[in-house]
Short mmCIF file of the C-alpha atoms (twelve columns), coordinates in Angstrom:
data_MODEL
# 
_entry.id   MODEL 
# 
loop_
_atom_site.group_PDB 
_atom_site.id 
_atom_site.type_symbol 
_atom_site.label_atom_id 
_atom_site.label_alt_id 
_atom_site.label_comp_id 
_atom_site.label_asym_id 
_atom_site.label_seq_id 
_atom_site.Cartn_x 
_atom_site.Cartn_y 
_atom_site.Cartn_z 
_atom_site.pdbx_PDB_model_num 
ATOM 1   C CA . MET A 1   -6.044  9.216   0.938   1 
ATOM 2   C CA . LYS A 2   -8.420  7.127   3.024   1 
ATOM 3   C CA . PHE A 3   -7.677  4.135   5.191   1 
ATOM 4   C CA . ASN A 4   -9.707  2.012   7.601   1 
ATOM 5   C CA . SER A 5   -7.484  1.197   10.530  1 
ATOM 6   C CA . VAL A 6   -7.907  -0.144  14.022  1 
ATOM 7   C CA . ARG A 7   -6.665  2.672   16.211  1 
ATOM 8   C CA . LEU A 8   -8.422  2.508   19.569  1 
ATOM 9   C CA . PHE A 9   -7.992  -0.421  21.965  1 
ATOM 10  C CA . ARG A 10  -8.942  -1.359  25.497  1 
ATOM 11  C CA . ARG A 11  -6.128  -0.524  27.899  1 
ATOM 12  C CA . GLY A 12  -3.883  -3.544  28.436  1 
ATOM 13  C CA . ALA A 13  -5.498  -5.549  25.616  1 
ATOM 14  C CA . VAL A 14  -2.720  -5.064  23.049  1 
ATOM 15  C CA . GLU A 15  1.018   -4.613  22.799  1 
ATOM 16  C CA . TYR A 16  2.793   -2.937  19.901  1 
ATOM 17  C CA . ARG A 17  5.645   -4.839  18.241  1 
ATOM 18  C CA . ASP A 18  8.354   -3.953  15.675  1 
ATOM 19  C CA . THR A 19  10.285  -0.726  15.287  1 
ATOM 20  C CA . VAL A 20  8.828   1.068   12.278  1 
ATOM 21  C CA . HIS A 21  5.197   0.687   11.245  1 
ATOM 22  C CA . ASN A 22  4.693   -1.328  14.385  1 
ATOM 23  C CA . HIS A 23  1.592   -3.412  14.739  1 
ATOM 24  C CA . PRO A 24  -0.708  -4.243  17.643  1 
ATOM 25  C CA . VAL A 25  -0.661  -7.805  18.948  1 
ATOM 26  C CA . ILE A 26  -3.727  -8.849  20.935  1 
ATOM 27  C CA . LEU A 27  -2.802  -9.934  24.452  1 
ATOM 28  C CA . LYS A 28  -6.304  -10.737 25.684  1 
ATOM 29  C CA . GLY A 29  -9.711  -10.897 24.120  1 
ATOM 30  C CA . GLU A 30  -10.733 -11.602 20.550  1 
ATOM 31  C CA . ALA A 31  -9.783  -9.871  17.326  1 
ATOM 32  C CA . LYS A 32  -13.031 -7.959  16.944  1 
ATOM 33  C CA . GLY A 33  -13.604 -4.423  15.808  1 
ATOM 34  C CA . VAL A 34  -16.245 -1.982  14.694  1 
ATOM 35  C CA . ILE A 35  -16.254 0.774   12.124  1 
ATOM 36  C CA . CYS A 36  -17.517 4.022   13.567  1 
ATOM 37  C CA . PRO A 37  -18.795 6.165   10.681  1 
ATOM 38  C CA . TYR A 38  -19.057 9.210   12.945  1 
ATOM 39  C CA . VAL A 39  -15.367 9.392   13.793  1 
ATOM 40  C CA . GLU A 40  -12.568 10.296  11.409  1 
ATOM 41  C CA . LEU A 41  -8.948  10.684  12.431  1 
ATOM 42  C CA . ASN A 42  -6.722  13.086  10.519  1 
ATOM 43  C CA . HIS A 43  -3.048  12.121  10.420  1 
ATOM 44  C CA . TYR A 44  -0.571  14.978  10.008  1 
ATOM 45  C CA . GLY A 45  2.612   12.941  10.502  1 
ATOM 46  C CA . TYR A 46  3.710   13.579  6.929   1 
ATOM 47  C CA . ASP A 47  3.007   17.324  6.892   1 
ATOM 48  C CA . LEU A 48  6.552   18.225  7.864   1 
ATOM 49  C CA . SER A 49  9.131   20.820  6.896   1 
ATOM 50  C CA . LYS A 50  11.781  19.624  4.412   1 
ATOM 51  C CA . GLU A 51  14.329  19.261  7.200   1 
ATOM 52  C CA . LYS A 52  12.028  17.236  9.456   1 
ATOM 53  C CA . ALA A 53  10.833  15.115  6.528   1 
ATOM 54  C CA . LEU A 54  14.454  14.291  5.638   1 
ATOM 55  C CA . LEU A 55  15.217  13.336  9.250   1 
ATOM 56  C CA . LYS A 56  12.109  11.161  9.405   1 
ATOM 57  C CA . ARG A 57  12.981  9.480   6.118   1 
ATOM 58  C CA . GLU A 58  16.582  8.768   7.249   1 
ATOM 59  C CA . ARG A 59  15.372  7.359   10.574  1 
ATOM 60  C CA . THR A 60  12.674  5.199   8.959   1 
ATOM 61  C CA . GLU A 61  15.020  3.925   6.254   1 
ATOM 62  C CA . SER A 62  17.804  3.017   8.693   1 
ATOM 63  C CA . LEU A 63  15.406  1.193   11.043  1 
ATOM 64  C CA . LEU A 64  13.832  -0.788  8.188   1 
ATOM 65  C CA . LEU A 65  17.240  -1.713  6.734   1 
ATOM 66  C CA . LYS A 66  18.306  -2.851  10.211  1 
ATOM 67  C CA . ARG A 67  15.224  -5.057  10.418  1 
ATOM 68  C CA . ILE A 68  16.216  -6.770  7.155   1 
ATOM 69  C CA . GLU A 69  19.794  -7.110  8.368   1 
ATOM 70  C CA . ASP A 70  18.470  -8.855  11.491  1 
ATOM 71  C CA . ASN A 71  15.907  -10.951 9.595   1 
ATOM 72  C CA . GLN A 72  16.208  -11.382 5.833   1 
ATOM 73  C CA . ASP A 73  12.643  -12.735 5.750   1 
ATOM 74  C CA . ASP A 74  11.030  -9.643  7.310   1 
ATOM 75  C CA . VAL A 75  8.273   -9.277  4.721   1 
ATOM 76  C CA . ALA A 76  6.887   -6.062  6.191   1 
ATOM 77  C CA . ALA A 77  10.291  -4.321  6.109   1 
ATOM 78  C CA . TYR A 78  10.637  -5.041  2.371   1 
ATOM 79  C CA . PHE A 79  7.123   -3.734  1.792   1 
ATOM 80  C CA . TYR A 80  7.689   -0.492  3.697   1 
ATOM 81  C CA . LEU A 81  11.058  0.110   2.015   1 
ATOM 82  C CA . ALA A 82  9.372   -0.305  -1.387  1 
ATOM 83  C CA . GLN A 83  6.771   2.260   -0.277  1 
ATOM 84  C CA . LEU A 84  9.429   4.626   1.081   1 
ATOM 85  C CA . TYR A 85  11.560  4.622   -2.078  1 
ATOM 86  C CA . THR A 86  8.468   5.001   -4.258  1 
ATOM 87  C CA . ALA A 87  7.358   8.037   -2.255  1 
ATOM 88  C CA . HIS A 88  10.772  9.605   -2.876  1 
ATOM 89  C CA . ALA A 89  10.740  8.741   -6.615  1 
ATOM 90  C CA . GLU A 90  13.761  6.438   -6.214  1 
ATOM 91  C CA . TYR A 91  12.254  3.901   -8.573  1 
ATOM 92  C CA . ASP A 92  15.283  1.684   -9.216  1 
ATOM 93  C CA . THR A 93  15.728  1.124   -5.480  1 
ATOM 94  C CA . ALA A 94  11.975  0.663   -5.047  1 
ATOM 95  C CA . ILE A 95  12.102  -2.086  -7.690  1 
ATOM 96  C CA . GLU A 96  14.811  -3.905  -5.708  1 
ATOM 97  C CA . TYR A 97  12.546  -3.982  -2.665  1 
ATOM 98  C CA . ILE A 98  9.404   -4.856  -4.635  1 
ATOM 99  C CA . ASN A 99  11.278  -7.840  -6.079  1 
ATOM 100 C CA . GLY A 100 12.716  -8.682  -2.650  1 
ATOM 101 C CA . TYR A 101 9.239   -8.451  -1.135  1 
ATOM 102 C CA . GLU A 102 7.859   -10.864 -3.718  1 
ATOM 103 C CA . GLU A 103 10.734  -13.328 -3.216  1 
ATOM 104 C CA . VAL A 104 10.432  -13.329 0.579   1 
ATOM 105 C CA . LEU A 105 6.659   -13.564 0.400   1 
ATOM 106 C CA . ASN A 106 6.821   -16.564 -1.923  1 
ATOM 107 C CA . ARG A 107 8.941   -18.369 0.701   1 
ATOM 108 C CA . SER A 108 6.454   -17.627 3.470   1 
ATOM 109 C CA . ASP A 109 2.799   -18.237 4.274   1 
ATOM 110 C CA . VAL A 110 2.070   -14.480 4.431   1 
ATOM 111 C CA . LYS A 111 -0.482  -13.029 1.994   1 
ATOM 112 C CA . PHE A 112 0.326   -10.084 -0.259  1 
ATOM 113 C CA . ASN A 113 -0.339  -6.692  1.293   1 
ATOM 114 C CA . GLY A 114 -3.036  -5.292  -0.993  1 
ATOM 115 C CA . SER A 115 -1.253  -1.951  -1.315  1 
ATOM 116 C CA . ILE A 116 1.807   -3.482  -3.033  1 
ATOM 117 C CA . PHE A 117 -0.034  -3.930  -6.326  1 
ATOM 118 C CA . CYS A 118 -0.755  -0.232  -6.845  1 
ATOM 119 C CA . THR A 119 2.754   0.678   -5.674  1 
ATOM 120 C CA . ALA A 120 4.377   -1.805  -8.064  1 
ATOM 121 C CA . PHE A 121 2.133   -0.654  -10.923 1 
ATOM 122 C CA . THR A 122 3.167   2.956   -10.314 1 
ATOM 123 C CA . VAL A 123 6.890   2.166   -10.089 1 
ATOM 124 C CA . PHE A 124 7.060   -0.026  -13.195 1 
ATOM 125 C CA . ARG A 125 4.903   2.468   -15.102 1 
ATOM 126 C CA . LYS A 126 7.310   5.272   -14.159 1 
ATOM 127 C CA . VAL A 127 10.278  3.317   -15.556 1 
ATOM 128 C CA . ASN A 128 8.306   2.387   -18.690 1 
ATOM 129 C CA . ASP A 129 8.409   -1.372  -17.978 1 
ATOM 130 C CA . LYS A 130 5.239   -2.592  -19.695 1 
ATOM 131 C CA . LYS A 131 5.695   -6.276  -18.821 1 
ATOM 132 C CA . ASN A 132 5.981   -5.750  -15.059 1 
ATOM 133 C CA . THR A 133 3.368   -2.984  -15.018 1 
ATOM 134 C CA . GLU A 134 0.915   -5.417  -16.576 1 
ATOM 135 C CA . LYS A 135 2.019   -8.298  -14.315 1 
ATOM 136 C CA . TRP A 136 1.353   -6.387  -11.083 1 
ATOM 137 C CA . LEU A 137 -1.868  -4.844  -12.366 1 
ATOM 138 C CA . LEU A 138 -3.338  -8.216  -13.371 1 
ATOM 139 C CA . LYS A 139 -2.151  -9.871  -10.167 1 
ATOM 140 C CA . GLY A 140 -3.757  -7.103  -8.113  1 
ATOM 141 C CA . LEU A 141 -7.049  -7.117  -10.011 1 
ATOM 142 C CA . LYS A 142 -7.272  -10.900 -9.666  1 
ATOM 143 C CA . GLU A 143 -6.949  -10.544 -5.880  1 
ATOM 144 C CA . PHE A 144 -8.961  -7.297  -5.530  1 
ATOM 145 C CA . PRO A 145 -11.278 -6.872  -8.562  1 
ATOM 146 C CA . LYS A 146 -13.197 -3.968  -6.971  1 
ATOM 147 C CA . ASP A 147 -10.183 -2.001  -5.730  1 
ATOM 148 C CA . LEU A 148 -10.602 1.676   -6.651  1 
ATOM 149 C CA . ASP A 149 -6.903  2.376   -7.144  1 
ATOM 150 C CA . LEU A 150 -6.337  -0.712  -9.295  1 
ATOM 151 C CA . LEU A 151 -9.355  0.111   -11.454 1 
ATOM 152 C CA . MET A 152 -7.960  3.611   -11.884 1 
ATOM 153 C CA . ASN A 153 -4.617  1.987   -12.769 1 
ATOM 154 C CA . LEU A 154 -6.383  -0.175  -15.370 1 
ATOM 155 C CA . THR A 155 -7.816  2.972   -16.936 1 
ATOM 156 C CA . GLU A 156 -4.364  4.623   -16.941 1 
ATOM 157 C CA . TYR A 157 -2.804  1.493   -18.427 1 
ATOM 158 C CA . GLY A 158 -5.407  1.483   -21.208 1 
ATOM 159 C CA . VAL A 159 -4.618  5.114   -22.035 1 
ATOM 160 C CA . TRP A 160 -0.855  4.405   -21.937 1 
ATOM 161 C CA . GLN A 161 -1.186  1.377   -24.232 1 
ATOM 162 C CA . LYS A 162 -3.865  3.046   -26.392 1 
ATOM 163 C CA . LYS A 163 -6.326  0.206   -25.695 1 
ATOM 164 C CA . LEU A 164 -9.792  1.725   -25.584 1 
ATOM 165 C CA . ASN A 165 -11.419 -1.468  -24.265 1 
ATOM 166 C CA . LEU A 166 -9.198  -1.341  -21.153 1 
ATOM 167 C CA . VAL A 167 -9.957  2.350   -20.638 1 
ATOM 168 C CA . ILE A 168 -13.689 1.586   -20.770 1 
ATOM 169 C CA . ASP A 169 -13.439 -1.510  -18.526 1 
ATOM 170 C CA . GLY A 170 -11.331 0.355   -15.991 1 
ATOM 171 C CA . ALA A 171 -13.548 3.450   -15.991 1 
ATOM 172 C CA . LYS A 172 -16.810 1.481   -15.715 1 
ATOM 173 C CA . GLY A 173 -15.373 -0.674  -12.927 1 
ATOM 174 C CA . PHE A 174 -14.039 2.407   -11.160 1 
ATOM 175 C CA . LEU A 175 -17.370 4.244   -11.244 1 
ATOM 176 C CA . LYS A 176 -19.232 1.208   -9.889  1 
ATOM 177 C CA . ALA A 177 -16.641 0.608   -7.158  1 
ATOM 178 C CA . TYR A 178 -16.573 4.337   -6.322  1 
ATOM 179 C CA . GLU A 179 -20.330 4.293   -5.738  1 
ATOM 180 C CA . GLU A 180 -19.987 1.241   -3.445  1 
ATOM 181 C CA . PHE A 181 -17.078 2.897   -1.645  1 
ATOM 182 C CA . SER A 182 -19.107 6.085   -1.153  1 
ATOM 183 C CA . ASN A 183 -22.003 4.102   0.327   1 
ATOM 184 C CA . SER A 184 -19.989 1.860   2.649   1 
ATOM 185 C CA . SER A 185 -16.876 2.576   4.670   1 
ATOM 186 C CA . LEU A 186 -16.135 -1.174  4.617   1 
ATOM 187 C CA . ALA A 187 -15.845 -1.327  0.816   1 
ATOM 188 C CA . GLY A 188 -12.210 -0.213  0.863   1 
ATOM 189 C CA . GLY A 189 -11.145 -2.851  3.353   1 
ATOM 190 C CA . ASN A 190 -8.085  -1.797  5.334   1 
ATOM 191 C CA . ARG A 191 -5.879  -0.708  2.436   1 
ATOM 192 C CA . PHE A 192 -4.823  2.831   1.639   1 
ATOM 193 C CA . THR A 193 -7.075  4.247   -1.066  1 
ATOM 194 C CA . TYR A 194 -5.795  7.218   -3.039  1 
ATOM 195 C CA . SER A 195 -8.525  7.613   -5.639  1 
ATOM 196 C CA . ALA A 196 -11.553 7.748   -3.317  1 
ATOM 197 C CA . VAL A 197 -11.998 11.417  -4.148  1 
ATOM 198 C CA . PRO A 198 -14.465 13.180  -6.465  1 
ATOM 199 C CA . GLU A 199 -11.588 14.476  -8.631  1 
ATOM 200 C CA . ALA A 200 -10.699 10.898  -9.597  1 
# 
């Protein structure tokens, strides 16, 4: 998985807010950043023993649920709970939070987190819900037509539905986007990208 993320800040320029998946808030200066192609950070926070992974999951889940209890419009908490339940193959619960995320988002002025589309596609595909799989895929591709993961999803959807034209469109789009992604670290934006690997 690859992800462009702002990780290094001037001392005293930002403050982190929220409990889980906290985010930096700029205290002084402008929101400017650079991509440094010579530096890559490896994150091992998920390479845990079963016991530690379970403890981390329980802690994360309880903190996110508390955030929703405190603020029913906490868009980010719904998003991260959908991600959490998807990662643990608890698809029915993930669907509750995907739907909750969409409802809360529609009441706010917040834009969709680009990663939700691939997550929702995966979840609805796993439960064999063609209508919602298609809905989230099309919504995602409309917003991010060159997204590697969504183009891979389009290819998978074409195979699943036995629609050769979708397989071809998805595969051609994927190969073109993969080449752009390989040539520019900015091509993936700041979303997680799972299929930016030669095996894909």
